[in-house]
Every structure is written in structure tokens, then in C-alpha cells.
Amino acid sequence: MILIKLGGSIITNKEKPLSARRKTIDNLSKSLKKIDEPVIIVHGGGSYGHYWSVKYDMHTKERKYDLRGVAIVKNSMIELNKIILDSFLKNRLNPYCLPPTDFMSGNKPIAKKVKEIQKIAKSGLIPVTFGDALWYGQNKTFILSGDKIMTHLAKILKPRLCLFALNEDGLYSDLKSKKLIYELKGEKPSISKNKMDVTGGMTRKVDEATKIAKMGMNVFFVNGNKPERIVKAIKNKKYEGTLFRGKRNV
Ligand code: IP8
């Protein structure tokens, strides 16, 4: 089984509020059609969820945020999710929409529910979940990042591979020359911070990828604008991107 995160910067135009990159999403759907292994999809918030989270000053910390913000962030994620689901359907995939409230209780995953997601994926349906604003308890809410969901799912389901589709070729050792890091064997690269992203952007991704690799699984960062790279990585052909080699494979 494969876990795939479609980053917010690949499925939306982060420069423009509430704009989905529909052509890119369609291309990603077409590539997913070529994968003959159970997959689970997680997607990010991009210029939908993050746009509103910034406006309402909402973060990953559990707090009493503006309720209007909670409602609007959730609504925007449903809107983006619907665009993804429609693209999957149009491209003859069978998505199964799973908001994170279906398998999260507060900030903890419900193991029994997560295991059910695997069964759904093995049936041929494609579970699709996403980062969201979530109820924590005691009138507090928080933003759950799709990257964090990847770690929760990986920990319980132990997929063969976790893949993050980005708007970049992978991680660069030098931002100016865009020199790609092909492989990391446990070491954690340093990343510059991005203020636009309430869940931590690339820093969060690297943190979660490192955690997943430490649990033993391989994690790939690939360019989602070149979806054939996703298919190649999954089919164990030549990979182009950054591989966080899982501890069990080092
Ligand atoms: O883009 C966060 O998900 P991410 C979603 O995966 C929201 O960090 C609601 C901002």
C-alpha cells in the first residue's frame, strides 16, 4: 500500500486565494490511474485552508480560535476536497471521501478507524482525506496538517512507500543553484521557514518525512508537476526526487 500526500502548493496556486490548479489536479488523477496498488490520498490546504487560517490567526496549537474562522476554514477545505474528488471521478477513479473527523479524536488517530481506511483502499476505492480545522475539546480547536496525517497513517498502517508530491523537484542542498538532494539516510537537512503556511510548510514536511523514515519506511519527495515521476517512484523504476531512506532499508 502507498500513501500519497498532494501538497497544497501543487494542487492550488498559493499566490492567489481560493484558486485550484485544476489542470495539474487532472494530470495527477490520470497518473494515479496507472498505479495498480492500493493507495490512500491526503491533500493539503494551499490557498484554501491556509488562506483562511492566516486570516483568522489559526494554528496547529489547540486554542479557542474564532468560531467563524473554524467554520470558514472547514468549509474551504470541503470546497477544495470536492474539486479533487470531481477530478478523480472524471478520470474514472473511485474516491472515497474521508474527512479527518472520521478517524481522529482530538489530536489522536483512532487506530480501529485508521485500519478500516486500509481495508477501504484494498477494496479498490481510493480513500481521500485532507488537512483541516478540528475540534479538540473544551471549546478548543486546532489545524491538523495533512503532513501530520501522513505520519499518523504511516505509523499505524506501515505502507510500502510514502510519497509527498511537491511544487519542487525535491529538497535542494542549495536553494540558489537548486542542487537536488537525491537521498537522505537518517540525517535531517536544515530548511528555511515560510511565513505563509500556518502548519510549517517545507519544515513540517521534512519533520514528518524524517519521523516516517525513522519508523522504517521509505519516503519520497517528488515534483507533482511531473506526475510520471510519481508513477516511476512507485513502480520502482528510476526515481527523480529526494528519497528519505527508511531505517529498515538503510
Ligand atoms: O496544507 C492544512 O493542511 P496542510 C490545512 O497539509 C489547513 O498543512 C486547514 C490549513
Coordinates of C-alpha atoms and ligand atoms in Angstrom, one line a residue:
M1 CA 0.0 0.0 0.0
I2 CA 1.1 3.5 -0.8
L3 CA 0.4 6.8 1.0
I4 CA 0.4 9.9 -1.2
K5 CA 0.3 13.5 0.0
L6 CA -0.8 16.0 -2.6
G7 CA 0.8 19.2 -1.2
G8 CA -1.3 22.4 -1.2
S9 CA 1.3 24.2 -3.3
I10 CA 0.8 21.7 -6.1
I11 CA -3.0 21.5 -6.1
T12 CA -3.6 25.2 -5.6
N13 CA -2.0 28.5 -6.7
K14 CA -0.6 29.7 -3.4
E15 CA -0.2 33.2 -4.8
K16 CA -3.9 33.6 -5.4
P17 CA -6.5 33.0 -2.7
L18 CA -9.0 30.2 -3.4
S19 CA -7.6 29.1 -6.7
A20 CA -7.2 25.4 -7.5
R21 CA -4.8 24.2 -10.2
R22 CA -7.4 22.1 -11.9
K23 CA -5.2 21.1 -14.9
T24 CA -2.4 19.9 -12.5
I25 CA -5.0 18.0 -10.4
D26 CA -6.4 16.3 -13.5
N27 CA -2.8 15.3 -14.6
L28 CA -2.3 13.8 -11.1
S29 CA -5.5 11.9 -11.3
K30 CA -4.5 10.5 -14.7
S31 CA -1.2 9.2 -13.2
L32 CA -2.9 7.7 -10.2
K33 CA -4.9 5.6 -12.7
K34 CA -1.7 3.9 -13.7
I35 CA -1.0 2.7 -10.2
D36 CA -2.1 -0.9 -9.6
E37 CA -1.6 -0.9 -5.9
P38 CA -3.9 0.2 -3.1
V39 CA -3.4 4.0 -2.4
I40 CA -4.5 6.4 0.2
I41 CA -4.5 10.1 -0.7
V42 CA -4.1 13.0 1.7
H43 CA -4.2 16.6 0.5
G44 CA -3.1 19.9 1.9
G45 CA -4.9 23.3 2.2
G46 CA -2.9 25.6 -0.1
S47 CA -4.7 28.8 -1.0
Y48 CA -7.9 27.5 0.5
G49 CA -7.3 26.3 4.1
H50 CA -4.1 28.3 4.7
Y51 CA -5.6 31.5 3.3
W52 CA -8.4 31.5 5.8
S53 CA -6.2 30.1 8.7
V54 CA -3.9 33.0 8.3
K55 CA -6.8 35.5 8.1
Y56 CA -8.3 34.1 11.4
D57 CA -4.9 33.6 13.0
M58 CA -5.4 29.9 13.5
H59 CA -2.5 27.5 14.1
T60 CA -1.7 23.9 15.0
K61 CA -1.8 24.7 18.7
E62 CA -5.1 23.8 20.4
R63 CA -6.8 27.0 21.4
K64 CA -10.1 28.8 21.5
Y65 CA -9.9 30.2 18.0
D66 CA -12.6 32.4 16.4
L67 CA -15.5 30.1 15.7
R68 CA -16.2 31.9 12.4
G69 CA -12.7 31.1 11.3
V70 CA -13.2 27.4 12.2
A71 CA -16.4 27.3 10.2
I72 CA -14.8 29.1 7.2
V73 CA -11.6 27.0 7.2
K74 CA -13.6 23.8 7.3
N75 CA -15.9 25.0 4.5
S76 CA -13.0 26.0 2.3
M77 CA -11.3 22.5 2.7
I78 CA -14.6 20.8 1.7
E79 CA -14.6 23.0 -1.4
L80 CA -11.0 22.1 -2.3
N81 CA -11.7 18.4 -1.5
K82 CA -14.7 18.5 -3.8
I83 CA -12.5 19.7 -6.7
I84 CA -10.1 16.8 -6.1
L85 CA -13.0 14.3 -5.8
D86 CA -14.6 15.6 -9.0
S87 CA -11.3 15.3 -10.9
F88 CA -10.8 11.7 -9.6
L89 CA -14.4 10.8 -10.7
K90 CA -13.9 12.4 -14.1
N91 CA -10.8 10.3 -14.6
R92 CA -12.5 7.1 -13.7
L93 CA -11.0 6.7 -10.3
N94 CA -13.3 5.8 -7.3
P95 CA -12.5 8.2 -4.5
Y96 CA -13.9 7.6 -1.0
C97 CA -14.0 10.9 0.9
L98 CA -12.9 10.7 4.5
P99 CA -12.7 14.0 6.4
P100 CA -10.2 13.6 9.3
T101 CA -13.0 13.7 11.8
D102 CA -13.8 10.1 10.6
F103 CA -10.6 8.8 12.2
M104 CA -9.3 11.4 14.6
S105 CA -10.4 12.1 18.2
G106 CA -8.9 15.3 19.4
N107 CA -5.3 15.2 18.2
K108 CA -5.0 11.4 18.3
P109 CA -5.8 9.0 15.5
I110 CA -8.3 6.2 16.3
A111 CA -6.4 3.1 15.4
K112 CA -9.5 1.0 14.6
K113 CA -10.8 3.6 12.2
V114 CA -7.4 4.0 10.5
K115 CA -7.2 0.3 9.9
E116 CA -10.6 0.5 8.3
I117 CA -9.1 3.0 5.8
Q118 CA -6.6 0.3 4.7
K119 CA -9.5 -2.1 4.1
I120 CA -11.3 0.6 2.0
A121 CA -8.1 1.1 0.0
K122 CA -7.6 -2.6 -0.6
S123 CA -11.2 -2.9 -1.9
G124 CA -10.2 -0.7 -4.8
L125 CA -11.7 2.6 -3.5
I126 CA -9.3 5.4 -3.0
P127 CA -9.6 7.0 0.4
V128 CA -9.1 10.7 0.2
T129 CA -8.5 12.8 3.3
F130 CA -7.1 16.3 4.0
G131 CA -5.7 18.7 6.5
D132 CA -8.5 20.5 8.3
A133 CA -9.6 22.6 11.3
L134 CA -10.5 20.1 14.0
W135 CA -12.4 20.1 17.3
Y136 CA -10.1 19.3 20.2
G137 CA -12.4 19.5 23.2
Q138 CA -13.2 22.2 25.9
N139 CA -14.1 24.6 23.1
K140 CA -10.6 24.4 21.6
T141 CA -9.8 23.6 18.0
F142 CA -6.6 23.3 16.0
I143 CA -5.3 23.0 12.5
L144 CA -4.3 19.4 11.6
S145 CA -1.8 19.4 8.8
G146 CA -2.1 16.8 6.1
D147 CA 1.6 16.1 6.7
K148 CA 0.8 15.2 10.3
I149 CA -1.9 12.9 9.0
M150 CA 0.7 11.1 6.8
T151 CA 2.7 10.3 10.0
H152 CA -0.4 9.1 11.9
L153 CA -1.5 6.8 9.0
A154 CA 2.1 5.6 8.3
K155 CA 2.6 4.7 12.0
I156 CA -0.5 2.5 12.1
L157 CA -0.6 1.2 8.5
K158 CA 3.1 0.7 7.7
P159 CA 2.7 1.4 4.0
R160 CA 5.3 0.2 1.5
L161 CA 6.1 3.8 0.5
C162 CA 5.0 7.3 1.4
L163 CA 5.2 10.0 -1.2
F164 CA 4.9 13.8 -1.0
A165 CA 4.0 15.5 -4.3
L166 CA 5.5 19.0 -4.2
N167 CA 5.8 22.0 -6.4
E168 CA 9.6 21.4 -6.5
D169 CA 11.8 18.6 -7.7
G170 CA 12.6 17.6 -4.1
L171 CA 14.9 19.1 -1.4
Y172 CA 17.7 21.2 -2.5
S173 CA 21.1 21.3 -0.8
D174 CA 21.4 24.9 -2.1
L175 CA 18.4 27.0 -2.9
K176 CA 20.2 29.2 -5.5
S177 CA 21.6 26.5 -7.7
K178 CA 18.7 24.2 -6.9
K179 CA 21.1 21.3 -6.4
L180 CA 18.9 18.3 -5.6
I181 CA 19.5 16.1 -2.6
Y182 CA 18.9 12.6 -4.0
E183 CA 19.0 10.6 -0.8
L184 CA 19.0 11.1 2.9
K185 CA 19.9 8.3 5.2
G186 CA 18.6 9.4 8.6
E187 CA 20.2 12.9 8.6
K188 CA 17.9 15.9 8.8
P189 CA 18.5 18.8 6.4
S190 CA 18.0 22.3 7.5
I191 CA 15.2 24.2 5.8
S192 CA 14.4 27.9 5.7
K193 CA 11.0 28.9 7.2
N194 CA 7.9 30.0 5.2
K195 CA 5.6 32.5 6.8
M196 CA 2.7 31.9 4.5
D197 CA 2.0 28.5 5.8
V198 CA 0.3 28.0 9.2
T199 CA 1.3 24.4 9.5
G200 CA 5.0 25.0 8.8
G201 CA 5.4 24.4 5.0
M202 CA 8.5 22.5 4.0
T203 CA 9.9 22.4 7.6
R204 CA 6.8 20.4 8.6
K205 CA 7.1 18.1 5.6
V206 CA 10.8 17.4 6.4
D207 CA 10.0 16.8 10.0
E208 CA 7.2 14.3 9.2
A209 CA 9.2 12.6 6.5
T210 CA 12.1 12.1 8.9
K211 CA 9.8 10.6 11.5
I212 CA 8.3 8.2 9.0
A213 CA 11.7 7.2 7.7
K214 CA 12.8 6.6 11.3
M215 CA 9.8 4.2 11.7
G216 CA 11.4 2.2 8.8
M217 CA 9.5 3.3 5.7
N218 CA 10.9 5.0 2.6
V219 CA 9.6 8.5 1.9
F220 CA 9.9 10.2 -1.5
F221 CA 9.6 13.9 -2.2
V222 CA 8.7 14.3 -5.9
N223 CA 7.6 17.0 -8.3
G224 CA 3.8 16.8 -8.7
N225 CA 4.0 18.9 -11.9
K226 CA 5.7 15.8 -13.4
P227 CA 3.3 13.1 -12.2
E228 CA 5.1 10.4 -14.3
R229 CA 7.8 10.7 -11.6
I230 CA 5.2 9.6 -9.0
V231 CA 4.4 6.5 -11.1
K232 CA 8.1 5.7 -11.7
A233 CA 8.9 6.0 -8.0
I234 CA 6.0 3.6 -7.1
K235 CA 6.9 1.2 -9.9
N236 CA 10.5 1.0 -8.5
K237 CA 11.9 2.5 -11.7
K238 CA 14.5 5.2 -11.7
Y239 CA 13.4 7.9 -9.3
E240 CA 13.8 11.6 -9.6
G241 CA 13.4 13.5 -6.4
T242 CA 14.6 13.1 -2.8
L243 CA 14.4 9.8 -1.0
F244 CA 14.4 9.7 2.8
R245 CA 15.6 6.1 3.1
G246 CA 13.6 4.2 5.8
K247 CA 15.7 2.8 8.7
R248 CA 14.8 -0.8 7.7
N249 CA 16.2 -0.1 4.2
V250 CA 19.5 1.7 5.1
Ligands
IP8_1 O1 -1.6 22.0 3.9 C1 -3.5 22.2 6.4 O2 -3.0 21.1 5.7 P1 -1.6 21.1 5.1 C2 -5.0 22.5 6.1 O3 -1.3 19.7 4.7 C3 -5.5 23.8 6.6 O4 -0.6 21.6 6.1 C4 -6.8 23.8 7.1 C5 -4.8 24.9 6.7

